[in-house]
């Protein structure tokens, strides 16, 4: 083997799968060919070398591009282009490495090929570039090619040719020049596209949007098949996934465990024509979240089981799966059109890939994308730690979800102190999401940015989300505390969040907005410098999109609320007319008992005796304490107001409606009892008592005297819709950021809705203000 052949092979196998080429223009130097100047394409080379790629064209014959084409990471002078090429006789999904590596032809043109977009019609017009690009069996016949030397802010069309076959025509738009005074920019962002849940009609809607590019915030694939969180309906267009290998999950189903498994998932996901169409039309800027490797993962650890815990030292760990992590990373690199660094050199371990990066779009926007899984520390409270109630491992509830806030803060302080005592160079090492190097990069990037808007592509929500059980008079003692809803997001890494916010505040870095995914709900709110401060100050905005097809956050909490352990707080998540009437009966019974002198409301016998006495005296009818047949059991979402509104308002409104419609004697009696009490207190006829004052006091959590409901759990939250699927659309200008949350219509009879978008909620962020304005 000669030196050049050896070098080509070594570079290719070391991970230089991204090849690169540039176009040169004539003496005019305009760089685009649109004015007819000479185009002199340079041959593609391996990045970091001057070695050309193999240029043996694909043999004459039929080939195909089963996952179509894609583009990503648009720069002012180019983008990264992607395809997968296999012989026509090969299976679309199964790996079909060719006996020898080969090259395909890539053509690019700025001529208008809109009519051919998404078809295999030959690309027309003057070519901007015409180069050979290699395809390697080693990478499952995928290719990615970095093209440079193009004009900024320009739409280009591209097409690959292999043998006698053409790919579909794809399109991308280059970013504005770094010094361009751009007045407007539009992009969509999305996350959580589970093949096995719900429907992908949102992709059909997104294809039609007038945008410049798409930001994907992770969970592009779900590593699990048949997992408990995937229960529910799925459109018939998505047949069941069958992993080539797979390992059984403790709760049922299987998870991807090998490179073949992860490759299979990407290929099946990209077999959907709607996802193909989206990639064909818009460049993606993508990062991963957890499911590209493993649910709620950190570094190379999975969290399907509780892991280990040493009671003597307090040390804990989840299952280490280094080989699986490396396979997941390689498959992501092979199938996502991302202009990042990657190597197969085993000496780098799981750090063989770096996906955090930034992209600039003129003077208007700086897009900063982070990786919040590969470098993060373990959850602060180990899942294997014993529960103070029964000594059993905490598991998800108590470690990741519904975690006592005080406990979480105490353990975080202990770990920061431990890092100092151990002499670690970074006190955040044991409590970090970003890791030392990425955090420093993020701070420097934000500080040095000269763009008007700094947009942070952020996987998990920065907004504090707590539920305060102390506000619930009927909650058992174990629930009378403040709970952090989800410690897998930034609430579980509060120290580092405060450090990042302090950096923004201290350096007066303004107009920072995070676009976020992960949590399967729409949220909008302000991120505070310190959420627990007496007077927290807003620093930036977080806008969270729902999953495009995942089960909603609401559905998960409904499942948890159905557990007997959470029966007392179930009304904070979901109610129905039957449950609301039952609450009205409890309130009515308590009021009668207190009026008769009962002070201990835990004494059910005394309450019952008082109620029967009132019935016997003709004060209330027997029907007032009996369930009404025929009331609806359809779920009513109370979770949204628990998160950012007054708890109990929905229950009060529902019971007031049942009273007004004469559907419930219990609700009507409670309404009249409250109205009569107010009439006597105010010295006015009962008919003059304001209805809103009565309804306020029908809230089971309100102050019985004043009718004031408990304060909002999370006042920094401006908007919440926890029962949703959809995506978000951003329109940036010099005066404001406008974000449309596009909520999808539900699955209907196993089919995706023909009109995907059910509703749109618009939120605005004015330039120069840390504020969310709702339309």
mmCIF file of N, CA and C in Angstrom, residues 450-532:
data_model
loop_
_atom_site.group_PDB
_atom_site.id
_atom_site.type_symbol
_atom_site.label_atom_id
_atom_site.label_comp_id
_atom_site.label_asym_id
_atom_site.label_seq_id
_atom_site.Cartn_x
_atom_site.Cartn_y
_atom_site.Cartn_z
ATOM 1 N N UNK A 450 -21.770 39.962 19.726
ATOM 2 C CA UNK A 450 -22.181 41.331 19.373
ATOM 3 C C UNK A 450 -23.561 41.349 18.710
ATOM 4 N N UNK A 451 -24.193 40.183 18.607
ATOM 5 C CA UNK A 451 -25.510 40.098 17.980
ATOM 6 C C UNK A 451 -26.569 40.722 18.889
ATOM 7 N N UNK A 452 -27.644 41.204 18.302
ATOM 8 C CA UNK A 452 -28.730 41.779 19.093
ATOM 9 C C UNK A 452 -29.381 40.701 19.963
ATOM 10 N N UNK A 453 -29.719 39.566 19.348
ATOM 11 C CA UNK A 453 -30.358 38.469 20.070
ATOM 12 C C UNK A 453 -29.372 37.329 20.267
ATOM 13 N N UNK A 454 -29.280 36.854 21.497
ATOM 14 C CA UNK A 454 -28.515 35.657 21.808
ATOM 15 C C UNK A 454 -29.522 34.538 22.087
ATOM 16 N N UNK A 455 -29.638 33.586 21.163
ATOM 17 C CA UNK A 455 -30.607 32.501 21.283
ATOM 18 C C UNK A 455 -29.866 31.240 21.722
ATOM 19 N N UNK A 456 -30.320 30.675 22.841
ATOM 20 C CA UNK A 456 -29.659 29.507 23.427
ATOM 21 C C UNK A 456 -30.472 28.257 23.103
ATOM 22 N N UNK A 457 -29.900 27.364 22.298
ATOM 23 C CA UNK A 457 -30.507 26.061 22.043
ATOM 24 C C UNK A 457 -30.264 25.169 23.240
ATOM 25 N N UNK A 458 -31.276 25.030 24.080
ATOM 26 C CA UNK A 458 -31.147 24.492 25.440
ATOM 27 C C UNK A 458 -32.076 23.276 25.583
ATOM 28 N N UNK A 459 -31.534 22.134 26.007
ATOM 29 C CA UNK A 459 -32.345 20.915 26.009
ATOM 30 C C UNK A 459 -33.436 20.894 27.070
ATOM 31 N N UNK A 460 -33.125 21.267 28.307
ATOM 32 C CA UNK A 460 -34.083 21.110 29.407
ATOM 33 C C UNK A 460 -34.409 22.466 30.029
ATOM 34 N N UNK A 461 -35.623 22.597 30.528
ATOM 35 C CA UNK A 461 -36.116 23.912 30.932
ATOM 36 C C UNK A 461 -35.306 24.546 32.057
ATOM 37 N N UNK A 462 -35.108 25.858 31.917
ATOM 38 C CA UNK A 462 -34.432 26.662 32.936
ATOM 39 C C UNK A 462 -35.413 27.220 33.960
ATOM 40 N N UNK A 463 -36.715 27.103 33.688
ATOM 41 C CA UNK A 463 -37.734 27.684 34.553
ATOM 42 C C UNK A 463 -37.961 26.820 35.790
ATOM 43 N N UNK A 464 -37.941 27.468 36.936
ATOM 44 C CA UNK A 464 -38.203 26.734 38.171
ATOM 45 C C UNK A 464 -39.665 26.291 38.185
ATOM 46 N N UNK A 465 -39.873 25.020 38.532
ATOM 47 C CA UNK A 465 -41.225 24.467 38.588
ATOM 48 C C UNK A 465 -41.377 23.708 39.893
ATOM 49 N N UNK A 466 -42.093 24.344 40.830
ATOM 50 C CA UNK A 466 -42.315 23.726 42.133
ATOM 51 C C UNK A 466 -43.799 23.603 42.409
ATOM 52 N N UNK A 467 -44.121 22.660 43.274
ATOM 53 C CA UNK A 467 -45.475 22.511 43.808
ATOM 54 C C UNK A 467 -45.350 22.567 45.324
ATOM 55 N N UNK A 468 -46.083 23.491 45.938
ATOM 56 C CA UNK A 468 -45.968 23.712 47.378
ATOM 57 C C UNK A 468 -47.103 23.006 48.108
ATOM 58 N N UNK A 469 -46.788 21.838 48.647
ATOM 59 C CA UNK A 469 -47.781 21.074 49.392
ATOM 60 C C UNK A 469 -48.207 21.748 50.678
ATOM 61 N N UNK A 470 -47.398 22.695 51.170
ATOM 62 C CA UNK A 470 -47.753 23.386 52.415
ATOM 63 C C UNK A 470 -49.000 24.256 52.240
ATOM 64 N N UNK A 471 -49.357 24.554 50.995
ATOM 65 C CA UNK A 471 -50.549 25.369 50.726
ATOM 66 C C UNK A 471 -51.836 24.545 50.729
ATOM 67 N N UNK A 472 -51.691 23.219 50.916
ATOM 68 C CA UNK A 472 -52.845 22.340 50.813
ATOM 69 C C UNK A 472 -53.297 21.900 52.197
ATOM 70 N N UNK A 473 -54.412 22.400 52.676
ATOM 71 C CA UNK A 473 -54.847 22.081 54.030
ATOM 72 C C UNK A 473 -55.155 20.603 54.244
ATOM 73 N N UNK A 474 -55.522 19.890 53.183
ATOM 74 C CA UNK A 474 -55.903 18.487 53.356
ATOM 75 C C UNK A 474 -54.779 17.515 53.034
ATOM 76 N N UNK A 475 -53.607 18.024 52.666
ATOM 77 C CA UNK A 475 -52.503 17.134 52.302
ATOM 78 C C UNK A 475 -51.927 16.445 53.522
ATOM 79 N N UNK A 476 -51.518 15.170 53.387
ATOM 80 C CA UNK A 476 -50.862 14.496 54.504
ATOM 81 C C UNK A 476 -49.523 15.149 54.825
ATOM 82 N N UNK A 477 -49.007 14.873 56.020
ATOM 83 C CA UNK A 477 -47.786 15.534 56.493
ATOM 84 C C UNK A 477 -46.622 15.352 55.527
ATOM 85 N N UNK A 478 -46.507 14.145 54.926
ATOM 86 C CA UNK A 478 -45.381 13.861 54.038
ATOM 87 C C UNK A 478 -45.381 14.740 52.788
ATOM 88 N N UNK A 479 -46.535 15.300 52.441
ATOM 89 C CA UNK A 479 -46.637 16.122 51.244
ATOM 90 C C UNK A 479 -46.698 17.614 51.550
ATOM 91 N N UNK A 480 -46.604 17.978 52.817
ATOM 92 C CA UNK A 480 -46.678 19.400 53.178
ATOM 93 C C UNK A 480 -45.295 20.054 53.117
ATOM 94 N N UNK A 481 -44.741 20.081 51.925
ATOM 95 C CA UNK A 481 -43.455 20.722 51.701
ATOM 96 C C UNK A 481 -43.397 21.184 50.253
ATOM 97 N N UNK A 482 -42.329 21.898 49.899
ATOM 98 C CA UNK A 482 -42.157 22.359 48.520
ATOM 99 C C UNK A 482 -41.419 21.289 47.727
ATOM 100 N N UNK A 483 -42.032 20.876 46.630
ATOM 101 C CA UNK A 483 -41.442 19.849 45.784
ATOM 102 C C UNK A 483 -40.960 20.445 44.465
ATOM 103 N N UNK A 484 -39.763 20.041 44.042
ATOM 104 C CA UNK A 484 -39.276 20.335 42.699
ATOM 105 C C UNK A 484 -39.889 19.294 41.770
ATOM 106 N N UNK A 485 -40.537 19.769 40.741
ATOM 107 C CA UNK A 485 -41.267 18.889 39.839
ATOM 108 C C UNK A 485 -40.346 17.921 39.112
ATOM 109 N N UNK A 486 -39.225 18.423 38.609
ATOM 110 C CA UNK A 486 -38.357 17.617 37.745
ATOM 111 C C UNK A 486 -36.901 18.002 37.971
ATOM 112 N N UNK A 487 -36.185 17.155 38.691
ATOM 113 C CA UNK A 487 -34.777 17.425 38.989
ATOM 114 C C UNK A 487 -33.849 16.961 37.883
ATOM 115 N N UNK A 488 -34.410 16.417 36.802
ATOM 116 C CA UNK A 488 -33.586 16.070 35.643
ATOM 117 C C UNK A 488 -33.328 17.309 34.784
ATOM 118 N N UNK A 489 -34.150 18.355 34.938
ATOM 119 C CA UNK A 489 -33.903 19.592 34.202
ATOM 120 C C UNK A 489 -33.091 20.535 35.098
ATOM 121 N N UNK A 490 -33.023 21.816 34.745
ATOM 122 C CA UNK A 490 -32.102 22.718 35.434
ATOM 123 C C UNK A 490 -32.443 22.909 36.905
ATOM 124 N N UNK A 491 -33.670 22.636 37.336
ATOM 125 C CA UNK A 491 -33.996 22.722 38.763
ATOM 126 C C UNK A 491 -33.138 21.777 39.598
ATOM 127 N N UNK A 492 -32.674 20.697 38.980
ATOM 128 C CA UNK A 492 -31.826 19.759 39.702
ATOM 129 C C UNK A 492 -30.365 20.155 39.733
ATOM 130 N N UNK A 493 -30.028 21.269 39.096
ATOM 131 C CA UNK A 493 -28.642 21.746 39.017
ATOM 132 C C UNK A 493 -28.650 23.264 39.244
ATOM 133 N N UNK A 494 -29.249 23.653 40.347
ATOM 134 C CA UNK A 494 -29.545 25.054 40.598
ATOM 135 C C UNK A 494 -28.288 25.911 40.762
ATOM 136 N N UNK A 495 -27.244 25.357 41.369
ATOM 137 C CA UNK A 495 -26.022 26.117 41.591
ATOM 138 C C UNK A 495 -25.398 26.581 40.287
ATOM 139 N N UNK A 496 -25.332 25.687 39.321
ATOM 140 C CA UNK A 496 -24.764 26.067 38.029
ATOM 141 C C UNK A 496 -25.682 27.043 37.295
ATOM 142 N N UNK A 497 -26.990 26.845 37.403
ATOM 143 C CA UNK A 497 -27.921 27.796 36.780
ATOM 144 C C UNK A 497 -27.698 29.191 37.349
ATOM 145 N N UNK A 498 -27.557 29.309 38.667
ATOM 146 C CA UNK A 498 -27.317 30.627 39.274
ATOM 147 C C UNK A 498 -26.003 31.219 38.777
ATOM 148 N N UNK A 499 -25.007 30.376 38.597
ATOM 149 C CA UNK A 499 -23.718 30.867 38.107
ATOM 150 C C UNK A 499 -23.845 31.426 36.691
ATOM 151 N N UNK A 500 -24.586 30.741 35.845
ATOM 152 C CA UNK A 500 -24.784 31.220 34.475
ATOM 153 C C UNK A 500 -25.579 32.520 34.457
ATOM 154 N N UNK A 501 -26.616 32.588 35.287
ATOM 155 C CA UNK A 501 -27.435 33.801 35.323
ATOM 156 C C UNK A 501 -26.640 34.980 35.890
ATOM 157 N N UNK A 502 -25.800 34.708 36.876
ATOM 158 C CA UNK A 502 -24.952 35.770 37.432
ATOM 159 C C UNK A 502 -23.994 36.303 36.379
ATOM 160 N N UNK A 503 -23.498 35.413 35.537
ATOM 161 C CA UNK A 503 -22.597 35.831 34.460
ATOM 162 C C UNK A 503 -23.317 36.771 33.499
ATOM 163 N N UNK A 504 -24.546 36.434 33.133
ATOM 164 C CA UNK A 504 -25.311 37.301 32.234
ATOM 165 C C UNK A 504 -25.602 38.647 32.885
ATOM 166 N N UNK A 505 -26.017 38.606 34.152
ATOM 167 C CA UNK A 505 -26.387 39.839 34.844
ATOM 168 C C UNK A 505 -25.177 40.738 35.074
ATOM 169 N N UNK A 506 -24.087 40.157 35.539
ATOM 170 C CA UNK A 506 -22.889 40.939 35.858
ATOM 171 C C UNK A 506 -22.325 41.625 34.616
ATOM 172 N N UNK A 507 -22.361 40.896 33.495
ATOM 173 C CA UNK A 507 -21.786 41.436 32.261
ATOM 174 C C UNK A 507 -22.811 42.164 31.400
ATOM 175 N N UNK A 508 -24.019 42.363 31.980
ATOM 176 C CA UNK A 508 -25.083 43.099 31.285
ATOM 177 C C UNK A 508 -25.327 42.556 29.872
ATOM 178 N N UNK A 509 -25.411 41.233 29.787
ATOM 179 C CA UNK A 509 -25.673 40.561 28.511
ATOM 180 C C UNK A 509 -27.185 40.483 28.346
ATOM 181 N N UNK A 510 -27.689 41.202 27.383
ATOM 182 C CA UNK A 510 -29.145 41.343 27.247
ATOM 183 C C UNK A 510 -29.689 40.555 26.068
ATOM 184 N N UNK A 511 -31.010 40.501 26.005
ATOM 185 C CA UNK A 511 -31.725 39.845 24.910
ATOM 186 C C UNK A 511 -31.300 38.390 24.734
ATOM 187 N N UNK A 512 -31.227 37.695 25.854
ATOM 188 C CA UNK A 512 -30.912 36.255 25.833
ATOM 189 C C UNK A 512 -32.219 35.480 25.983
ATOM 190 N N UNK A 513 -32.480 34.596 25.040
ATOM 191 C CA UNK A 513 -33.695 33.784 25.063
ATOM 192 C C UNK A 513 -33.318 32.343 24.804
ATOM 193 N N UNK A 514 -33.737 31.459 25.694
ATOM 194 C CA UNK A 514 -33.529 30.029 25.481
ATOM 195 C C UNK A 514 -34.706 29.458 24.717
ATOM 196 N N UNK A 515 -34.419 28.647 23.712
ATOM 197 C CA UNK A 515 -35.447 27.836 23.058
ATOM 198 C C UNK A 515 -35.202 26.404 23.524
ATOM 199 N N UNK A 516 -36.236 25.805 24.084
ATOM 200 C CA UNK A 516 -36.067 24.594 24.894
ATOM 201 C C UNK A 516 -37.068 23.526 24.489
ATOM 202 N N UNK A 517 -36.721 22.272 24.736
ATOM 203 C CA UNK A 517 -37.611 21.145 24.463
ATOM 204 C C UNK A 517 -37.766 20.257 25.689
ATOM 205 N N UNK A 518 -37.736 18.964 25.493
ATOM 206 C CA UNK A 518 -37.639 17.910 26.506
ATOM 207 C C UNK A 518 -38.896 17.613 27.306
ATOM 208 N N UNK A 519 -39.591 18.615 27.836
ATOM 209 C CA UNK A 519 -40.569 18.361 28.892
ATOM 210 C C UNK A 519 -41.981 18.079 28.370
ATOM 211 N N UNK A 520 -42.171 18.076 27.047
ATOM 212 C CA UNK A 520 -43.455 17.679 26.436
ATOM 213 C C UNK A 520 -44.602 18.613 26.831
ATOM 214 N N UNK A 521 -44.312 19.889 26.886
ATOM 215 C CA UNK A 521 -45.318 20.890 27.230
ATOM 216 C C UNK A 521 -44.849 22.239 26.707
ATOM 217 N N UNK A 522 -45.803 23.166 26.543
ATOM 218 C CA UNK A 522 -45.459 24.539 26.200
ATOM 219 C C UNK A 522 -45.347 25.355 27.484
ATOM 220 N N UNK A 523 -44.234 26.072 27.644
ATOM 221 C CA UNK A 523 -44.053 26.981 28.766
ATOM 222 C C UNK A 523 -43.384 28.258 28.249
ATOM 223 N N UNK A 524 -43.699 29.371 28.882
ATOM 224 C CA UNK A 524 -43.011 30.629 28.607
ATOM 225 C C UNK A 524 -42.851 31.361 29.927
ATOM 226 N N UNK A 525 -41.664 31.868 30.180
ATOM 227 C CA UNK A 525 -41.444 32.587 31.433
ATOM 228 C C UNK A 525 -40.064 33.187 31.508
ATOM 229 N N UNK A 526 -39.803 33.863 32.612
ATOM 230 C CA UNK A 526 -38.513 34.517 32.835
ATOM 231 C C UNK A 526 -37.658 33.695 33.785
ATOM 232 N N UNK A 527 -36.372 33.665 33.509
ATOM 233 C CA UNK A 527 -35.400 32.949 34.338
ATOM 234 C C UNK A 527 -34.779 33.953 35.292
ATOM 235 N N UNK A 528 -34.856 33.647 36.587
ATOM 236 C CA UNK A 528 -34.398 34.586 37.618
ATOM 237 C C UNK A 528 -32.933 34.376 37.981
ATOM 238 N N UNK A 529 -32.332 35.435 38.530
ATOM 239 C CA UNK A 529 -30.946 35.305 38.993
ATOM 240 C C UNK A 529 -30.853 34.287 40.116
ATOM 241 N N UNK A 530 -31.835 34.301 41.002
ATOM 242 C CA UNK A 530 -31.923 33.334 42.097
ATOM 243 C C UNK A 530 -33.405 33.171 42.428
ATOM 244 N N UNK A 531 -33.962 32.053 42.016
ATOM 245 C CA UNK A 531 -35.403 31.844 42.197
ATOM 246 C C UNK A 531 -35.825 31.865 43.667
ATOM 247 N N UNK A 532 -34.900 31.587 44.576
ATOM 248 C CA UNK A 532 -35.238 31.536 46.001
ATOM 249 C C UNK A 532 -34.948 32.838 46.742
#
